[in-house]
Coordinates of C-alpha atoms and ligand atoms in Angstrom, one line a residue:
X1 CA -5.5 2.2 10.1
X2 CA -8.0 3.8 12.7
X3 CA -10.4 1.6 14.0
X4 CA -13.9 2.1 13.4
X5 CA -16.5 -0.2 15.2
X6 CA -20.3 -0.3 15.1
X7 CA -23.2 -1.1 17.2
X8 CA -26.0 -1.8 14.7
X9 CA -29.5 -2.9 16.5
X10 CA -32.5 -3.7 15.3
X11 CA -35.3 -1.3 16.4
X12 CA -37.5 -4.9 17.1
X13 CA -37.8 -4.5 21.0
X14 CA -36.1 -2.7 24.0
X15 CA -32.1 -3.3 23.9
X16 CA -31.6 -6.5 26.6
X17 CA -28.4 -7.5 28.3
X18 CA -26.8 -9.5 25.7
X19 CA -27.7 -6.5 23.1
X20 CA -26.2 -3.8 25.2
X21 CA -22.7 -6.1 26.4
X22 CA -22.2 -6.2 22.5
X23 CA -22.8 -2.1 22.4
X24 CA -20.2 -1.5 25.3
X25 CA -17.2 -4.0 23.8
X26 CA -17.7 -1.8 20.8
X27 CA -17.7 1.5 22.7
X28 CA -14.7 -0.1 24.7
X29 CA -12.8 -1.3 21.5
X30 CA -13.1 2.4 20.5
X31 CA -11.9 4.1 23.2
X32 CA -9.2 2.0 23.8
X33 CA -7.8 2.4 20.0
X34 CA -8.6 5.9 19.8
X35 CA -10.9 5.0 17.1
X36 CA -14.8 5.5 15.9
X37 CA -17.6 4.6 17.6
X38 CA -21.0 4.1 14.9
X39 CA -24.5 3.5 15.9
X40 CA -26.4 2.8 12.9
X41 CA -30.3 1.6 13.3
X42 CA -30.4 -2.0 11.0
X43 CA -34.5 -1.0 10.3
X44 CA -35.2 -2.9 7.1
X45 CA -37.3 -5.3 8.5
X46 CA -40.8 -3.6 9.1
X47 CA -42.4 -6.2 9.8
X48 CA -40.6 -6.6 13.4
X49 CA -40.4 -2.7 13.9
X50 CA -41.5 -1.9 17.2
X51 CA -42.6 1.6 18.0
X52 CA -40.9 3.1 20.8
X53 CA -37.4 0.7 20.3
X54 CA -35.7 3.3 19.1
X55 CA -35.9 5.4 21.8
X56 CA -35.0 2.8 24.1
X57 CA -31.7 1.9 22.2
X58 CA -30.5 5.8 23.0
X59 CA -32.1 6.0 26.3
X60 CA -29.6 2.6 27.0
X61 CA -26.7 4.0 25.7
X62 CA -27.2 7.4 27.2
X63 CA -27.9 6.3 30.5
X64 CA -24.6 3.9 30.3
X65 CA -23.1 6.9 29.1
X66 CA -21.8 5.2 25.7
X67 CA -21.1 7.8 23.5
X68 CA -21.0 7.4 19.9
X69 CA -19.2 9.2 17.1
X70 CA -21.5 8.7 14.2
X71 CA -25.0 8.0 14.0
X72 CA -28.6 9.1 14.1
X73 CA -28.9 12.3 15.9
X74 CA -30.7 10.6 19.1
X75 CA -32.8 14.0 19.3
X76 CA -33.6 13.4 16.2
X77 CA -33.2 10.5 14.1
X78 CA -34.1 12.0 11.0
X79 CA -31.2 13.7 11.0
X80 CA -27.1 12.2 11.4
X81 CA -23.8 12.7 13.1
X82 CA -20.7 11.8 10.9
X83 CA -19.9 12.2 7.4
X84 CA -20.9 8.4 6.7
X85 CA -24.8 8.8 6.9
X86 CA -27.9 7.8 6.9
X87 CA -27.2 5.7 9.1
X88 CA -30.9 4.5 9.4
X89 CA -31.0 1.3 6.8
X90 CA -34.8 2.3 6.0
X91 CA -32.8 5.4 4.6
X92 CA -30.3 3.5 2.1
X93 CA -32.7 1.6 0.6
X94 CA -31.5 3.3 -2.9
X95 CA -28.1 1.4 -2.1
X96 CA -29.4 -1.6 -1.5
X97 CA -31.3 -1.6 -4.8
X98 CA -28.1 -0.6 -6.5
X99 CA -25.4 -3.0 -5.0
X100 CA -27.9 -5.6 -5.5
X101 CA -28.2 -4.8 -8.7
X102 CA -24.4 -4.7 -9.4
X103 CA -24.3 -8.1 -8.2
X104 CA -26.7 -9.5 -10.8
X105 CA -24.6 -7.6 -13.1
X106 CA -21.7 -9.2 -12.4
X107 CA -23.2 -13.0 -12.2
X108 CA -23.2 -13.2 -8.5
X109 CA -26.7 -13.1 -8.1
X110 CA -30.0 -13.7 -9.6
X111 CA -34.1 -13.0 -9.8
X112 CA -36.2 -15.3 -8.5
X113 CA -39.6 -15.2 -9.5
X114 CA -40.6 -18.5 -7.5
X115 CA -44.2 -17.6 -5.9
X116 CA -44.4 -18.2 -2.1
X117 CA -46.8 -20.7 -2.9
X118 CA -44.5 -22.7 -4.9
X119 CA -41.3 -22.2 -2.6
X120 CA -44.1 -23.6 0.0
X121 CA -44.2 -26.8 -1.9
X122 CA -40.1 -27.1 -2.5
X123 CA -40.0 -27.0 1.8
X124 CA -42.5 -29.7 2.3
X125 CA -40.8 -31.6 -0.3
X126 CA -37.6 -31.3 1.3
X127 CA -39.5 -32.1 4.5
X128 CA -40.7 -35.1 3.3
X129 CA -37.5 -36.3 2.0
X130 CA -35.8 -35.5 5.5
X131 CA -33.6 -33.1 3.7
X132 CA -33.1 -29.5 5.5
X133 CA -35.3 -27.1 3.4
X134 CA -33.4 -25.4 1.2
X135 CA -34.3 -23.8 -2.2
X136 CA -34.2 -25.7 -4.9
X137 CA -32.0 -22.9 -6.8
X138 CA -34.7 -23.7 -10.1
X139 CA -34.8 -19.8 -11.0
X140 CA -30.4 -19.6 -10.2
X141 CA -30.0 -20.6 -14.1
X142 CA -33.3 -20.3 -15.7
X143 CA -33.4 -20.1 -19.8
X144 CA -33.4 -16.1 -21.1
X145 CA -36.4 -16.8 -22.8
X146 CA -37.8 -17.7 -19.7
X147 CA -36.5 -15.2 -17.7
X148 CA -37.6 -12.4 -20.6
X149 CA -41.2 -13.9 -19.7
X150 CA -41.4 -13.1 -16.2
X151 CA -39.8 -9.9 -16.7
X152 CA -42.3 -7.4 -14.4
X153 CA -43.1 -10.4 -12.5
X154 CA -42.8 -9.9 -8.5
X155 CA -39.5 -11.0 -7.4
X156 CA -36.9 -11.4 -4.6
X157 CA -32.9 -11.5 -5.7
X158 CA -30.9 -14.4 -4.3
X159 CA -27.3 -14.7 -3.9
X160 CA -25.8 -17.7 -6.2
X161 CA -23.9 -19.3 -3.8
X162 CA -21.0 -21.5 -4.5
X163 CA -22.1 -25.5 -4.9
X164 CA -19.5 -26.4 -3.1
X165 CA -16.0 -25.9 -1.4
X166 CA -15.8 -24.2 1.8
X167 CA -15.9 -20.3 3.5
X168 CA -13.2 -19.8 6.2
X169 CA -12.3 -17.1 7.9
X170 CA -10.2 -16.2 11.3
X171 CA -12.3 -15.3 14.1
X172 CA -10.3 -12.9 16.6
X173 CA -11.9 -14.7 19.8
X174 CA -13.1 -18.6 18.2
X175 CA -9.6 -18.7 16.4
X176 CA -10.2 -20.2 12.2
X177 CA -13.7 -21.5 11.3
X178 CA -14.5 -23.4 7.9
X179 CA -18.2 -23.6 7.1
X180 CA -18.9 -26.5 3.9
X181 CA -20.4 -23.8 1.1
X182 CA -23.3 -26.6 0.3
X183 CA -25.0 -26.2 3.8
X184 CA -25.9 -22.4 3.1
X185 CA -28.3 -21.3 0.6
X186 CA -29.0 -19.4 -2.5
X187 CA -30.5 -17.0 0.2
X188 CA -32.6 -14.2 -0.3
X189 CA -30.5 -10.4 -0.6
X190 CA -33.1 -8.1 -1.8
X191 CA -37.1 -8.8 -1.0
X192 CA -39.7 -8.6 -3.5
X193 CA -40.9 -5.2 -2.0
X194 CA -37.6 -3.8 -2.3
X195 CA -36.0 -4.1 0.9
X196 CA -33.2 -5.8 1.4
X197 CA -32.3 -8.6 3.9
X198 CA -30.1 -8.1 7.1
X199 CA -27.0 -9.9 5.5
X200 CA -26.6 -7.5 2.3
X201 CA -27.6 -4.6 4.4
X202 CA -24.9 -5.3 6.9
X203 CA -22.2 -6.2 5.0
X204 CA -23.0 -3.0 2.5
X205 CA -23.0 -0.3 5.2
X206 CA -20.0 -2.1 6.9
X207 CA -18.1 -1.3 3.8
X208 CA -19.1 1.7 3.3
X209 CA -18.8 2.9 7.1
X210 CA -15.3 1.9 6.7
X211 CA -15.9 -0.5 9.3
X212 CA -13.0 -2.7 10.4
X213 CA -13.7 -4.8 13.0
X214 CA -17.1 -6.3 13.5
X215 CA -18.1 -7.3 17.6
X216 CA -21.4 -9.0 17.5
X217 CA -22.9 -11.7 19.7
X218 CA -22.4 -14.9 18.7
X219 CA -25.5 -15.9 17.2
X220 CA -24.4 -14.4 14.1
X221 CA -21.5 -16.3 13.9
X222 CA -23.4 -18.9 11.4
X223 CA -24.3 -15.7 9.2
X224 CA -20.9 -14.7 9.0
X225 CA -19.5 -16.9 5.9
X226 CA -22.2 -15.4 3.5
X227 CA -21.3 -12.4 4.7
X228 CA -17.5 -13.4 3.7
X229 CA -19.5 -14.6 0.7
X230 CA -20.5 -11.8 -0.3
X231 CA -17.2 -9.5 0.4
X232 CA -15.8 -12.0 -2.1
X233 CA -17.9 -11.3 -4.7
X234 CA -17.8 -7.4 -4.5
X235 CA -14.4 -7.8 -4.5
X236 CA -13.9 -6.0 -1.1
X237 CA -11.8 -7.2 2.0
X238 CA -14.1 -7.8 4.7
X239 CA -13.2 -6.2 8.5
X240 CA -12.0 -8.5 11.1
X241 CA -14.2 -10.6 13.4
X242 CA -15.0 -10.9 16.6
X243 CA -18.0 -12.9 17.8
X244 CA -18.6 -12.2 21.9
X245 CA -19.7 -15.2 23.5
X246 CA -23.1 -16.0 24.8
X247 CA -24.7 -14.6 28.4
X248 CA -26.2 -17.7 30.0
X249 CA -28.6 -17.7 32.7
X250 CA -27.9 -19.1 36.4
X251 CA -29.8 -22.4 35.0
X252 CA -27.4 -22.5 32.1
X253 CA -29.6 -21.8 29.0
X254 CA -29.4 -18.7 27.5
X255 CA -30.4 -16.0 29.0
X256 CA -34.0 -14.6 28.4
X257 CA -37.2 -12.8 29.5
X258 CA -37.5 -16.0 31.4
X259 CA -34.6 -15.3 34.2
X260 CA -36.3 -11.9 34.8
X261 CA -35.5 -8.5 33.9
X262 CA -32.9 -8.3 30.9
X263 CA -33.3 -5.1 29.6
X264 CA -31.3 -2.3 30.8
X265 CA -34.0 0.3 31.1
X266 CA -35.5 -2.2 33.4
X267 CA -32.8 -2.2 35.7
X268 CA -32.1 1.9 35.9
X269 CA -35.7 1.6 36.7
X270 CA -34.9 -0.9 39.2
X271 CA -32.3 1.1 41.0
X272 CA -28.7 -0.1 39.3
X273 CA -26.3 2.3 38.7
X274 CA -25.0 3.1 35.3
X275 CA -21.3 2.4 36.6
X276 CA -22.6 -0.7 38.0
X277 CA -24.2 -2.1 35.8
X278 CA -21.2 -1.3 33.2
X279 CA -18.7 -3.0 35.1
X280 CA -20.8 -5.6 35.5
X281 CA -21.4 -6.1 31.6
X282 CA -17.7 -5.6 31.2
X283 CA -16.7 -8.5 32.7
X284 CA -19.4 -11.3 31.1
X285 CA -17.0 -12.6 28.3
X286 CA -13.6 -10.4 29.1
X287 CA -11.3 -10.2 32.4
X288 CA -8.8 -8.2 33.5
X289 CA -7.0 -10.5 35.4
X290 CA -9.5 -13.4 36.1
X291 CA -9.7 -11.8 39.9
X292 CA -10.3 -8.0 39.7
X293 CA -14.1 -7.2 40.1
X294 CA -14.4 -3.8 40.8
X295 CA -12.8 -1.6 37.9
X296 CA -13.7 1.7 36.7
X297 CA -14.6 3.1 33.5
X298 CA -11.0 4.6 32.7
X299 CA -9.6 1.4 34.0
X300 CA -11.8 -0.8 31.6
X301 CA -10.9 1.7 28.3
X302 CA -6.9 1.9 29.7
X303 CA -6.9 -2.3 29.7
X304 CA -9.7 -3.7 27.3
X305 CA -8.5 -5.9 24.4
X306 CA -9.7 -8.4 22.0
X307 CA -6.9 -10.9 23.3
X308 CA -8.9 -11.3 26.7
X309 CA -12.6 -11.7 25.3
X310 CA -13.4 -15.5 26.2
X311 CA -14.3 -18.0 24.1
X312 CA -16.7 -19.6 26.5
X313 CA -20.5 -18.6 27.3
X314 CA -20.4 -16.3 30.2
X315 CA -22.9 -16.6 33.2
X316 CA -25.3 -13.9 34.2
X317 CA -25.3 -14.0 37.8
X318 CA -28.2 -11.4 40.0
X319 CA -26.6 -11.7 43.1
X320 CA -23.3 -10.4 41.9
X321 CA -24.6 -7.6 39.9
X322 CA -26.8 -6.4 43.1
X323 CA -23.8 -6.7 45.3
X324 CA -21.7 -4.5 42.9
X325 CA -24.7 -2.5 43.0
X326 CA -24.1 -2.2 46.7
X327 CA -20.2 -1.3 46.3
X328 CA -20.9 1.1 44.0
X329 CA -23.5 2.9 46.1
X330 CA -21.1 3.1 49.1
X331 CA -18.4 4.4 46.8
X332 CA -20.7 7.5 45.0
X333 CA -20.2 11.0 47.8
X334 CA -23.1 11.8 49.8
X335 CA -24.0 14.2 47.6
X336 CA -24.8 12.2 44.2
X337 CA -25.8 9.4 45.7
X338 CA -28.8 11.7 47.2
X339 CA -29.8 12.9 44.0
X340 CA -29.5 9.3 42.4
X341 CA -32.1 8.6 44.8
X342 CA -34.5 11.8 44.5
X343 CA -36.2 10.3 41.5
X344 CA -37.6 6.7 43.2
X345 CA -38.6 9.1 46.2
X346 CA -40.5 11.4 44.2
X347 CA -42.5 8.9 42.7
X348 CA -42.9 6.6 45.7
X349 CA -44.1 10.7 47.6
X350 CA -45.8 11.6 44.3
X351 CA -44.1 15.2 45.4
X352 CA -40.8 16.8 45.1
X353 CA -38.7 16.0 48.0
X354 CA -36.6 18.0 50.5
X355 CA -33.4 17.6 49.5
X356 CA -31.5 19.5 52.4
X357 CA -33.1 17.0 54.9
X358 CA -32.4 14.2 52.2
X359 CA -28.8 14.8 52.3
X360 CA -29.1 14.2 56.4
X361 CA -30.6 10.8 55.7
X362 CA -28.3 9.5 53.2
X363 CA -25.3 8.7 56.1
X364 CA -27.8 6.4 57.9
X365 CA -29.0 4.3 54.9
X366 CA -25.9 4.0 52.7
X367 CA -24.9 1.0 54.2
X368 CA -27.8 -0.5 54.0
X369 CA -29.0 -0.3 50.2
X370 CA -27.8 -2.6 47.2
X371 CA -30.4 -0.5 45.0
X372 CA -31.2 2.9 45.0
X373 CA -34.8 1.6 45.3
X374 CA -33.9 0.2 48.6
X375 CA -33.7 3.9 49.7
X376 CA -37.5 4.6 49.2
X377 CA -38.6 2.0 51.8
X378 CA -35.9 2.9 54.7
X379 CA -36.7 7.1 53.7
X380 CA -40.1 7.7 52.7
X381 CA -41.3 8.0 56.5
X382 CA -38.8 11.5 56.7
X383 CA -40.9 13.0 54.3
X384 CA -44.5 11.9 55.1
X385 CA -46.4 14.5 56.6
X386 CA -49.6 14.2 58.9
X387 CA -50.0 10.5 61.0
X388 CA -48.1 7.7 59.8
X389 CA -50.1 4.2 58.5
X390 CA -49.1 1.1 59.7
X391 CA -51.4 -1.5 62.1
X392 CA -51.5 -1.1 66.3
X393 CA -50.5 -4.9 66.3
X394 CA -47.5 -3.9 64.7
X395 CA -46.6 -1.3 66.9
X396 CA -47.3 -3.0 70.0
X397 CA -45.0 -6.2 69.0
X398 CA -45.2 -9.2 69.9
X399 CA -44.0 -8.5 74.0
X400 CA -47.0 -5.5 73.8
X401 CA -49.6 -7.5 72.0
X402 CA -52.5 -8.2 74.1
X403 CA -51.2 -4.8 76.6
X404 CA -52.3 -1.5 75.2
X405 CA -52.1 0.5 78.4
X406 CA -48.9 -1.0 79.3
X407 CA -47.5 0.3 75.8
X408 CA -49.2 3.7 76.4
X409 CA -47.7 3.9 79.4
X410 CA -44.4 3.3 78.4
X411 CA -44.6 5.8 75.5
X412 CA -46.1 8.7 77.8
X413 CA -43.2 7.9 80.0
X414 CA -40.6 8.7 76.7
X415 CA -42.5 11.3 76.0
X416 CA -42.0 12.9 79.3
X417 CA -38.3 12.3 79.3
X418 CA -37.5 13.7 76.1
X419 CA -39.7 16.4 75.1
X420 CA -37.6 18.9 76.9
X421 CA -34.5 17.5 76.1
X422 CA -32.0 20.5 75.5
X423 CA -30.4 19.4 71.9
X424 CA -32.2 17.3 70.0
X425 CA -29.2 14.6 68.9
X426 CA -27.9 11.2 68.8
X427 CA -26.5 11.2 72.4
X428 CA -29.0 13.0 74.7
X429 CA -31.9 11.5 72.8
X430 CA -29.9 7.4 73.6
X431 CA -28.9 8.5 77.3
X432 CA -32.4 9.3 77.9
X433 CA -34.0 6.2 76.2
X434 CA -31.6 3.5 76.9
X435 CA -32.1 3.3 80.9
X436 CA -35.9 3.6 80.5
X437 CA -36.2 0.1 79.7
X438 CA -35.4 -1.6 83.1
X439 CA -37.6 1.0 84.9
X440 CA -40.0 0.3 82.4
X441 CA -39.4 -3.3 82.4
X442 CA -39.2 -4.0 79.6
X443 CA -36.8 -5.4 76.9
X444 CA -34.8 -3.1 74.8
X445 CA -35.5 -4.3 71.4
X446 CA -39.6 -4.1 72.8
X447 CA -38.9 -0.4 73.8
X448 CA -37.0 0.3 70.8
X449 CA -39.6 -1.3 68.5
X450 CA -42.3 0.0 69.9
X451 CA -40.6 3.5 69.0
X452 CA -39.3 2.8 65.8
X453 CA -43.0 1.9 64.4
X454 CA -44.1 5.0 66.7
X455 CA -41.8 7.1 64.7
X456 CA -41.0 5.3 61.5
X457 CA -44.0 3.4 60.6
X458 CA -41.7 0.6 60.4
X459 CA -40.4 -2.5 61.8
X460 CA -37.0 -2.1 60.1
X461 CA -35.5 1.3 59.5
X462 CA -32.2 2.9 59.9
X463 CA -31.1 3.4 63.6
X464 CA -33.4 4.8 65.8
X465 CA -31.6 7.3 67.6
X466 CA -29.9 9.2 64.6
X467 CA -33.9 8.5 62.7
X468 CA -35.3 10.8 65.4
X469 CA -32.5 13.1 65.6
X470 CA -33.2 13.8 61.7
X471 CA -36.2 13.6 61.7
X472 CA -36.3 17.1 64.6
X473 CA -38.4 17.2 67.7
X474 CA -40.9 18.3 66.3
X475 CA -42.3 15.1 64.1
X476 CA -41.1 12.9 66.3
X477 CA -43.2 14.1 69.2
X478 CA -46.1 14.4 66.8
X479 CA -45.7 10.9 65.8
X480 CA -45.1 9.7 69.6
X481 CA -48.4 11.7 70.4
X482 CA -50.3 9.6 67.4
X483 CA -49.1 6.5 68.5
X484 CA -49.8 7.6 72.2
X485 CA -53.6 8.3 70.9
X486 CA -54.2 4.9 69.4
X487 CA -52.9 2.8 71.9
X488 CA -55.0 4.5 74.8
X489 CA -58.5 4.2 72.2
X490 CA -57.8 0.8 72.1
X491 CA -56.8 0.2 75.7
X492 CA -60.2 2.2 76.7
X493 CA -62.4 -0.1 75.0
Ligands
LIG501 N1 -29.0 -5.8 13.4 C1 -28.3 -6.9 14.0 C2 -28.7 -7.0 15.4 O1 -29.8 -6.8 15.7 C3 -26.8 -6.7 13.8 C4 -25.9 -7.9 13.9 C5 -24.5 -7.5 13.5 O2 -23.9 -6.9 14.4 O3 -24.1 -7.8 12.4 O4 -28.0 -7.3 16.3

């Protein structure tokens, strides 16, 4: 039987780590087995619907380049992919309506007329009395005549729920779980407007999607014996499960807004790499080996199994993530990793960016970047036009402070030296610096950093020699002359 697996959020906020870990061990299942991959939008409730979630669910799986085989058109949801459609719930409500219906039919379910006001009242009671507040089941076997009253009357449809025994079933990661039938309730499948509730919804489009094996986080895992519950009584077999286990934060509670940015559009915006960022959600709750960190996409789908998913909560760790970040940056050619980083330039510049002289920069600041946003701050200054900003204190250091004319003096010196150098490179540009320094006396590192903010704007930036050679005679002289300017205004007064 070909394997058909689903990713089914809710459209109630941008998708978050935990969310999107679930979306890729679906997409990996998949591609592993040669089987479907389903999105389908679980949009019943309306009264959590936030605008612009949708979008953000296929920006994520887009940008983590998880491809599905069925599902809403992401261009445009209205319409589907795959012959098992809508796959928007707020599009099935007829379904709903009718399995629910089949259900009453067949004495699996009832109508509950109970007003809220009253099912108020049974809570508090069962507050009062320490019990945990359950229904009290009165409508589950009201008289007909009764029931041929309220006929009309608003009313939600509740699942009759066995009074006792228990609901196993085999998890493929927890191993056999047995919940007691008495702790779960005659719960609630179809709302009095109509709509149902996540657990008939779910189990309703799982069986129809054909779906046979369900990978969801594992605070479902207490949903999943009414859901076995209610394969029972339509008489279906439900798919296997898999519950993935939780993402904890470095502190040990799960993780949350509270440990920083979770969502995944956050960190694209924050410079991660897809790939990064994938491999790095591909290894909180499954290993290869327990040692390998760095795998690859082909390498993940060629391995990935149920058999290795852990059983125990899996830590989300910043540092790692930022230092895979880093591995993956070094890894990418020259080439791509310069137009990963056009983007963050362009809206640091606020202009498009030369990308001939960007592709000279990227050898001197690959080394040095764990994020792609790192690249702004060591290559904004090659692409600034006109006189630089930065403070005189700065440039004259901490050796200059207090010395402007020395400082001037030294730079009209460099000036002097170099202006007519014959090629403007690495080599010439060093031999010509380096020895100034003792005639000069001063200290390299106060030479050099008295350049580098000259030239840069900067205290730290990639090395000064290749900077200048990049960044052509021209400029750097401009920028020399500038810095040349201020320090003898402030030395004259
Ligand atoms: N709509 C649920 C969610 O938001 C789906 C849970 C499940 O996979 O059954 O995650």
């Amino acid at each position: 039987m070909a394997v058909r697996v689903r990713y089914a959020p809710s459209p109630t906020g941008v998708p978050h780590i935990g969310n999107i870990r679930t979306a890729l061990f679906n997409w990996l299942f998949a591609r592993h087995e040669g089987g479907a991959f389903i999105v389908r939008l679980e949009d019943t409730d309306r009264t959590r619907y936030v605008e612009g979630a949708e979008r953000a669910i296929f920006d994520s799986l887009a940008w983590l380049g998880l491809d599905y085989d069925e599902g809403p058109d992401a261009s445009d949801p209205s319409r589907d992919i795959g012959g098992h459609g809508p796959y928007v719930q707020s599009r099935r409500a007829e379904t709903y309506r009718d399995h629910a219906a089949q259900l009453i039919e067949a004495g699996h379910a009832y109508r509950c007329y109970c007003t809220p006001e009253r099912l108020d009242e049974v809570r508090k009671d069962m507050q009062r009395r320490k019990l945990p507040p359950k229904y009290d089941r009165h409508c589950r076997d009201l008289p007909d005549a009764e029931r041929q009253q309220s006929r009309g009357l608003p009313c939600v449809v509740r699942f009759k729920t066995p009074l006792s025994g228990q609901t196993g079933f085999h998890d493929l990661v927890r191993g056999d779980i047995m919940f007691d039938n008495d702790t779960l309730d005659d719960f609630v499948l179809l709302k009095s407007d109509g709509f149902p509730v996540y657990h008939l919804a779910n189990i309703v489009d799982d069986h129809l999607m054909g779906i046979t094996h369900v990978l969801r986080g594992d605070e479902w895992l207490s949903s999943t014996p009414r859901h076995i519950l209610l394969y029972g009584a339509f008489g279906w077999e439900p798919p296997a499960f898999a519950h993935l286990p939780m993402i904890l934060g470095p502190d040990r509670a799960k993780l949350s807004k509270r440990h920083g940015d979770t969502s995944v559009l956050e960190f694209r915006d924050r410079g991660f790499l897809p790939e990064a960022l994938f491999n790095f959600l591909g290894l909180l709750g499954w290993s290869l080996d327990d040692r390998t960190e760095i795998i690859d996409r082909e390498t993940f789908v060629r391995h990935f199994s149920l058999e290795r998913i852990l059983a125990s909560p899996a830590v989300f760790n910043r540092e790692k993530l930022e230092w895979m970040n880093g591995v993956y940056i070094r890894e990418l050619p020259e080439r791509d990793l310069a137009e990963w980083t056009v983007p963050f330039l362009e809206e640091k510049l606020g202009t498009p960016i030369d990308r001939e002289l960007l592709q000279r920069i990227i050898p001197l600041i690959r080394e040095r970047i764990k994020l792609l946003t790192d690249a702004v701050g060591m290559a904004d200054f090659f692409f600034l036009r006109g006189d630089l900003e930065y403070e005189t204190e700065t440039l004259l250091g901490k050796k200059l402070a207090g010395d402007p004319a020395a400082a001037a003096a030294a730079l009209r010196t460099i000036v002097q030296r170099i202006s007519g150098l014959e090629r403007w490179e690495h080599a010439p540009l060093e031999s010509a610096i380096r020895p100034l320094a003792q005639e000069l006396e001063l200290k390299t590192g106060d030479l050099f950093g008295l350049i580098r903010v000259a030239v840069t704007g900067k205290t730290a930036a990639p090395p000064l020699f290749e900077t200048m050679a990049v960044l052509g005679r021209e400029r750097s002289l401009e920028r020399l002359d500038a810095a040349l300017r201020r320090l003898q205004a402030q030395a004259s007064v």
